[in-house]
Amino acid sequence: MISRPGEKSLTDRQAPDILSGMSEVFPLFGRDFIFGAASAAYQIEGAWNLDGKGPSIWDTFAHRGGKIKTGETADTACDHYHRFAADIAIMKQLGLDAYRGSIAWTRIIPDGTGDVNQPGIDFYSRLTDALLEAGIAPWYTLFHWDLPSALQKRLGGFRNRDIAEIFGDYVDVVVRALGDRVRNWITINEPFEFAFFGHVLGSWAPGIKNPLAYFPVMHNILRAHGAAVRRIRALSPGSSVGITLSLTPVVPASDTEKDRRATEVADAFLNHIDLSPILKGCYPRILEEHARILLPKVLPGDMECISQPLDFIGINYYTRERANHAWYIPFLHAWVSGKDAAPGEFERAGVQYTAMGWEVYPEGLYTLAMMLKHEYGNPPVVITENGAAFEDLLSGNEVHDPKRTSYLRSYLEALSRAIDDGADVRGYFVWSLLDNFEWAEGTRPRFGIVYVDYPSQRRIIKDSGHWYARLIKVSKGPG
Ligand code: FCB
């Protein structure tokens, strides 16, 4: 058993914290632990209409005007499409084992179905070769929310059951083209956020506001995931396949019976809505009790498709939520907020927030990893996103971001404790490699460990990036 961070005795999984001077020791993760950085096509690539690419729902949404808080679009973003070689050189400098990027469906099949766009395939092929050449393993997400607009228009996107096999056909094309070199696939990024913000609140693409859309969209996303797993298994049997879920510990806003009940419902709505069908082949029972009428129609074969065995579960984790009883929410009677009920209450109690207004809550990573261990049979887990936006100032060639370093450090400490306690966590990807286009927030929040000076497109590794590089180096040991 290795000692906890803070205890003085050094073991083979701890090293003197030469990194940040914040405490004496820092837990190490062992040679085989995968350290990476993550990003997504729409948020970094730019080149939104070049070389045959079709428009995605995010292109359409941002171009509509009034949807992105800064009034921007991601037409250029980080211009990664043209600068990927330099970005890979930075990844190499950081010592990353792996890079999580996503494939833009609209580069591969611009209209969603039909003709394949060879220049799009060539782009990802060049990217893959350059990563491998640099000794960095590509981990590709096949859907990070940028659905071809043509499919939204023609079929109603994820409201339509046909989307699952259509997605499968696109995955087929990608895996045939890259499967000889890419060994790690993530089918879908964050079903909850895509379904809820895009189809219930309408604050994200495709911008639909329909409280009844959540469950059917979720169900079709999960079916699309299953269709993708089948295609990948058939075409590339040796590769590793998972899905990325955003998981959020939920705690009651107060100690009342009503808030505790709301917490159980919210936990099911946010977390078990996808964990349960994927890992147990059924929707959470509490939702059957409270919201049976809203639940999707499950046809024969759906659950078998959704619950195929996976090689890992990807977790994106940022913060926790507090649940309140909410009489005004039909059936569920629950609502969540990351904020305190009385403004300023948590801040006065020493709680910190990121520039997104998200509570800094490292312990949640421990809670989630242990929940997967105890409630879901300890599947292999990869943290596919974790990180923070803070105000960053460029001073010369440096960006001093102690809050981000401290954030990463505390979350990684919590993760290390979960590993000590038996959670099967195999890797960690920081969100994000680069500052990028943060969806409806535009480029204002900076999540990168590498600063992007958008006017010049210059990249500067932040102090947190240097810290992460040293952590990786020390973790891998000599040689
Ligand atoms: C996640 C998204 C990712 C990024 C981070 C901050 O929900 O998957 O693209 O926006 O949040």
PDB file of N, CA and C in Angstrom, residues 313-364:
ATOM      1  N   ILE A 313     -14.363   2.802 -20.155  1.00  0.00           N
ATOM      2  CA  ILE A 313     -15.354   3.872 -20.054  1.00  0.00           C
ATOM      3  C   ILE A 313     -14.566   5.167 -19.914  1.00  0.00           C
ATOM      4  N   GLY A 314     -14.822   6.107 -20.795  1.00  0.00           N
ATOM      5  CA  GLY A 314     -14.171   7.414 -20.703  1.00  0.00           C
ATOM      6  C   GLY A 314     -15.000   8.325 -19.808  1.00  0.00           C
ATOM      7  N   ILE A 315     -14.330   8.980 -18.876  1.00  0.00           N
ATOM      8  CA  ILE A 315     -15.049   9.916 -17.999  1.00  0.00           C
ATOM      9  C   ILE A 315     -14.513  11.320 -18.213  1.00  0.00           C
ATOM     10  N   ASN A 316     -15.428  12.247 -18.435  1.00  0.00           N
ATOM     11  CA  ASN A 316     -15.073  13.666 -18.394  1.00  0.00           C
ATOM     12  C   ASN A 316     -15.572  14.194 -17.059  1.00  0.00           C
ATOM     13  N   TYR A 317     -14.674  14.783 -16.307  1.00  0.00           N
ATOM     14  CA  TYR A 317     -15.109  15.281 -15.002  1.00  0.00           C
ATOM     15  C   TYR A 317     -14.565  16.680 -14.737  1.00  0.00           C
ATOM     16  N   TYR A 318     -15.470  17.562 -14.323  1.00  0.00           N
ATOM     17  CA  TYR A 318     -15.080  18.936 -14.014  1.00  0.00           C
ATOM     18  C   TYR A 318     -15.522  19.384 -12.626  1.00  0.00           C
ATOM     19  N   THR A 319     -16.820  19.142 -12.319  1.00  0.00           N
ATOM     20  CA  THR A 319     -17.356  19.718 -11.090  1.00  0.00           C
ATOM     21  C   THR A 319     -18.522  18.888 -10.571  1.00  0.00           C
ATOM     22  N   ARG A 320     -19.105  19.320  -9.463  1.00  0.00           N
ATOM     23  CA  ARG A 320     -20.279  18.606  -8.948  1.00  0.00           C
ATOM     24  C   ARG A 320     -21.509  19.520  -9.024  1.00  0.00           C
ATOM     25  N   GLU A 321     -22.649  18.928  -8.751  1.00  0.00           N
ATOM     26  CA  GLU A 321     -23.908  19.683  -8.770  1.00  0.00           C
ATOM     27  C   GLU A 321     -24.636  19.480  -7.447  1.00  0.00           C
ATOM     28  N   ARG A 322     -25.503  20.449  -7.162  1.00  0.00           N
ATOM     29  CA  ARG A 322     -26.360  20.325  -5.977  1.00  0.00           C
ATOM     30  C   ARG A 322     -27.808  20.217  -6.448  1.00  0.00           C
ATOM     31  N   ALA A 323     -28.526  19.264  -5.881  1.00  0.00           N
ATOM     32  CA  ALA A 323     -29.901  19.033  -6.348  1.00  0.00           C
ATOM     33  C   ALA A 323     -30.929  19.595  -5.377  1.00  0.00           C
ATOM     34  N   ASN A 324     -31.944  20.212  -5.960  1.00  0.00           N
ATOM     35  CA  ASN A 324     -33.080  20.759  -5.193  1.00  0.00           C
ATOM     36  C   ASN A 324     -34.361  20.076  -5.621  1.00  0.00           C
ATOM     37  N   HIS A 325     -35.271  19.952  -4.681  1.00  0.00           N
ATOM     38  CA  HIS A 325     -36.636  19.589  -5.074  1.00  0.00           C
ATOM     39  C   HIS A 325     -37.191  20.746  -5.904  1.00  0.00           C
ATOM     40  N   ALA A 326     -37.784  20.449  -7.051  1.00  0.00           N
ATOM     41  CA  ALA A 326     -38.323  21.512  -7.905  1.00  0.00           C
ATOM     42  C   ALA A 326     -39.719  21.103  -8.353  1.00  0.00           C
ATOM     43  N   TRP A 327     -40.741  21.650  -7.714  1.00  0.00           N
ATOM     44  CA  TRP A 327     -42.117  21.246  -8.008  1.00  0.00           C
ATOM     45  C   TRP A 327     -42.499  21.556  -9.450  1.00  0.00           C
ATOM     46  N   TYR A 328     -41.792  22.536 -10.032  1.00  0.00           N
ATOM     47  CA  TYR A 328     -42.195  23.021 -11.357  1.00  0.00           C
ATOM     48  C   TYR A 328     -41.627  22.167 -12.505  1.00  0.00           C
ATOM     49  N   ILE A 329     -40.760  21.187 -12.200  1.00  0.00           N
ATOM     50  CA  ILE A 329     -40.250  20.326 -13.276  1.00  0.00           C
ATOM     51  C   ILE A 329     -41.143  19.090 -13.343  1.00  0.00           C
ATOM     52  N   PRO A 330     -41.889  18.925 -14.455  1.00  0.00           N
ATOM     53  CA  PRO A 330     -42.833  17.812 -14.521  1.00  0.00           C
ATOM     54  C   PRO A 330     -42.154  16.455 -14.295  1.00  0.00           C
ATOM     55  N   PHE A 331     -42.839  15.586 -13.623  1.00  0.00           N
ATOM     56  CA  PHE A 331     -42.424  14.201 -13.352  1.00  0.00           C
ATOM     57  C   PHE A 331     -41.170  14.093 -12.475  1.00  0.00           C
ATOM     58  N   LEU A 332     -40.106  14.744 -12.882  1.00  0.00           N
ATOM     59  CA  LEU A 332     -38.831  14.538 -12.183  1.00  0.00           C
ATOM     60  C   LEU A 332     -38.771  15.292 -10.856  1.00  0.00           C
ATOM     61  N   HIS A 333     -39.349  16.500 -10.835  1.00  0.00           N
ATOM     62  CA  HIS A 333     -39.345  17.346  -9.636  1.00  0.00           C
ATOM     63  C   HIS A 333     -37.945  17.545  -9.063  1.00  0.00           C
ATOM     64  N   ALA A 334     -36.978  17.698  -9.933  1.00  0.00           N
ATOM     65  CA  ALA A 334     -35.603  17.903  -9.470  1.00  0.00           C
ATOM     66  C   ALA A 334     -34.917  18.895 -10.394  1.00  0.00           C
ATOM     67  N   TRP A 335     -34.048  19.684  -9.817  1.00  0.00           N
ATOM     68  CA  TRP A 335     -33.223  20.597 -10.623  1.00  0.00           C
ATOM     69  C   TRP A 335     -31.851  20.670  -9.973  1.00  0.00           C
ATOM     70  N   VAL A 336     -30.827  20.953 -10.782  1.00  0.00           N
ATOM     71  CA  VAL A 336     -29.499  21.031 -10.175  1.00  0.00           C
ATOM     72  C   VAL A 336     -28.850  22.374 -10.467  1.00  0.00           C
ATOM     73  N   SER A 337     -27.940  22.723  -9.577  1.00  0.00           N
ATOM     74  CA  SER A 337     -27.155  23.925  -9.797  1.00  0.00           C
ATOM     75  C   SER A 337     -25.797  23.712  -9.160  1.00  0.00           C
ATOM     76  N   GLY A 338     -24.769  24.234  -9.826  1.00  0.00           N
ATOM     77  CA  GLY A 338     -23.429  24.147  -9.254  1.00  0.00           C
ATOM     78  C   GLY A 338     -23.197  25.268  -8.264  1.00  0.00           C
ATOM     79  N   LYS A 339     -24.157  26.183  -8.216  1.00  0.00           N
ATOM     80  CA  LYS A 339     -23.967  27.381  -7.389  1.00  0.00           C
ATOM     81  C   LYS A 339     -24.603  27.206  -6.018  1.00  0.00           C
ATOM     82  N   ASP A 340     -24.217  28.087  -5.117  1.00  0.00           N
ATOM     83  CA  ASP A 340     -24.822  28.073  -3.794  1.00  0.00           C
ATOM     84  C   ASP A 340     -26.175  28.786  -3.835  1.00  0.00           C
ATOM     85  N   ALA A 341     -27.015  28.430  -2.882  1.00  0.00           N
ATOM     86  CA  ALA A 341     -28.343  29.036  -2.842  1.00  0.00           C
ATOM     87  C   ALA A 341     -28.231  30.513  -2.480  1.00  0.00           C
ATOM     88  N   ALA A 342     -27.421  30.825  -1.488  1.00  0.00           N
ATOM     89  CA  ALA A 342     -27.236  32.227  -1.097  1.00  0.00           C
ATOM     90  C   ALA A 342     -25.972  32.745  -1.776  1.00  0.00           C
ATOM     91  N   PRO A 343     -26.084  33.747  -2.659  1.00  0.00           N
ATOM     92  CA  PRO A 343     -24.919  34.181  -3.411  1.00  0.00           C
ATOM     93  C   PRO A 343     -23.720  34.461  -2.507  1.00  0.00           C
ATOM     94  N   GLY A 344     -22.575  33.924  -2.898  1.00  0.00           N
ATOM     95  CA  GLY A 344     -21.357  34.195  -2.145  1.00  0.00           C
ATOM     96  C   GLY A 344     -21.114  33.252  -0.976  1.00  0.00           C
ATOM     97  N   GLU A 345     -22.139  32.414  -0.660  1.00  0.00           N
ATOM     98  CA  GLU A 345     -22.021  31.566   0.533  1.00  0.00           C
ATOM     99  C   GLU A 345     -20.807  30.630   0.449  1.00  0.00           C
ATOM    100  N   PHE A 346     -20.681  29.947  -0.692  1.00  0.00           N
ATOM    101  CA  PHE A 346     -19.582  28.982  -0.809  1.00  0.00           C
ATOM    102  C   PHE A 346     -18.242  29.699  -0.878  1.00  0.00           C
ATOM    103  N   GLU A 347     -18.219  30.825  -1.602  1.00  0.00           N
ATOM    104  CA  GLU A 347     -16.952  31.551  -1.685  1.00  0.00           C
ATOM    105  C   GLU A 347     -16.469  31.947  -0.296  1.00  0.00           C
ATOM    106  N   ARG A 348     -17.441  32.383   0.521  1.00  0.00           N
ATOM    107  CA  ARG A 348     -17.061  32.747   1.893  1.00  0.00           C
ATOM    108  C   ARG A 348     -16.528  31.527   2.638  1.00  0.00           C
ATOM    109  N   ALA A 349     -17.024  30.356   2.255  1.00  0.00           N
ATOM    110  CA  ALA A 349     -16.566  29.134   2.929  1.00  0.00           C
ATOM    111  C   ALA A 349     -15.285  28.594   2.286  1.00  0.00           C
ATOM    112  N   GLY A 350     -14.681  29.370   1.392  1.00  0.00           N
ATOM    113  CA  GLY A 350     -13.389  28.966   0.807  1.00  0.00           C
ATOM    114  C   GLY A 350     -13.507  28.123  -0.446  1.00  0.00           C
ATOM    115  N   VAL A 351     -14.728  27.954  -0.980  1.00  0.00           N
ATOM    116  CA  VAL A 351     -14.879  27.185  -2.215  1.00  0.00           C
ATOM    117  C   VAL A 351     -14.389  28.030  -3.378  1.00  0.00           C
ATOM    118  N   GLN A 352     -13.618  27.398  -4.277  1.00  0.00           N
ATOM    119  CA  GLN A 352     -13.124  28.151  -5.430  1.00  0.00           C
ATOM    120  C   GLN A 352     -13.896  27.789  -6.687  1.00  0.00           C
ATOM    121  N   TYR A 353     -13.935  28.743  -7.582  1.00  0.00           N
ATOM    122  CA  TYR A 353     -14.629  28.531  -8.856  1.00  0.00           C
ATOM    123  C   TYR A 353     -13.687  28.816 -10.009  1.00  0.00           C
ATOM    124  N   THR A 354     -13.910  28.148 -11.131  1.00  0.00           N
ATOM    125  CA  THR A 354     -13.123  28.441 -12.325  1.00  0.00           C
ATOM    126  C   THR A 354     -13.791  29.599 -13.076  1.00  0.00           C
ATOM    127  N   ALA A 355     -13.195  29.997 -14.186  1.00  0.00           N
ATOM    128  CA  ALA A 355     -13.771  31.088 -14.973  1.00  0.00           C
ATOM    129  C   ALA A 355     -15.107  30.689 -15.603  1.00  0.00           C
ATOM    130  N   MET A 356     -15.423  29.403 -15.621  1.00  0.00           N
ATOM    131  CA  MET A 356     -16.734  28.959 -16.113  1.00  0.00           C
ATOM    132  C   MET A 356     -17.776  29.046 -14.995  1.00  0.00           C
ATOM    133  N   GLY A 357     -17.338  29.397 -13.784  1.00  0.00           N
ATOM    134  CA  GLY A 357     -18.252  29.398 -12.649  1.00  0.00           C
ATOM    135  C   GLY A 357     -18.430  28.003 -12.077  1.00  0.00           C
ATOM    136  N   TRP A 358     -17.529  27.082 -12.402  1.00  0.00           N
ATOM    137  CA  TRP A 358     -17.647  25.708 -11.918  1.00  0.00           C
ATOM    138  C   TRP A 358     -16.842  25.558 -10.633  1.00  0.00           C
ATOM    139  N   GLU A 359     -17.472  24.942  -9.644  1.00  0.00           N
ATOM    140  CA  GLU A 359     -16.786  24.729  -8.375  1.00  0.00           C
ATOM    141  C   GLU A 359     -15.561  23.817  -8.562  1.00  0.00           C
ATOM    142  N   VAL A 360     -14.458  24.188  -7.940  1.00  0.00           N
ATOM    143  CA  VAL A 360     -13.280  23.317  -7.947  1.00  0.00           C
ATOM    144  C   VAL A 360     -13.524  22.236  -6.894  1.00  0.00           C
ATOM    145  N   TYR A 361     -13.715  21.016  -7.347  1.00  0.00           N
ATOM    146  CA  TYR A 361     -14.096  19.941  -6.423  1.00  0.00           C
ATOM    147  C   TYR A 361     -13.362  18.644  -6.804  1.00  0.00           C
ATOM    148  N   PRO A 362     -12.084  18.565  -6.443  1.00  0.00           N
ATOM    149  CA  PRO A 362     -11.267  17.414  -6.850  1.00  0.00           C
ATOM    150  C   PRO A 362     -11.781  16.088  -6.325  1.00  0.00           C
ATOM    151  N   GLU A 363     -12.365  16.116  -5.130  1.00  0.00           N
ATOM    152  CA  GLU A 363     -12.802  14.877  -4.495  1.00  0.00           C
ATOM    153  C   GLU A 363     -13.788  14.103  -5.379  1.00  0.00           C
ATOM    154  N   GLY A 364     -14.488  14.837  -6.237  1.00  0.00           N
ATOM    155  CA  GLY A 364     -15.469  14.197  -7.115  1.00  0.00           C
ATOM    156  C   GLY A 364     -14.850  13.136  -8.012  1.00  0.00           C
TER     157      GLY A 364
END
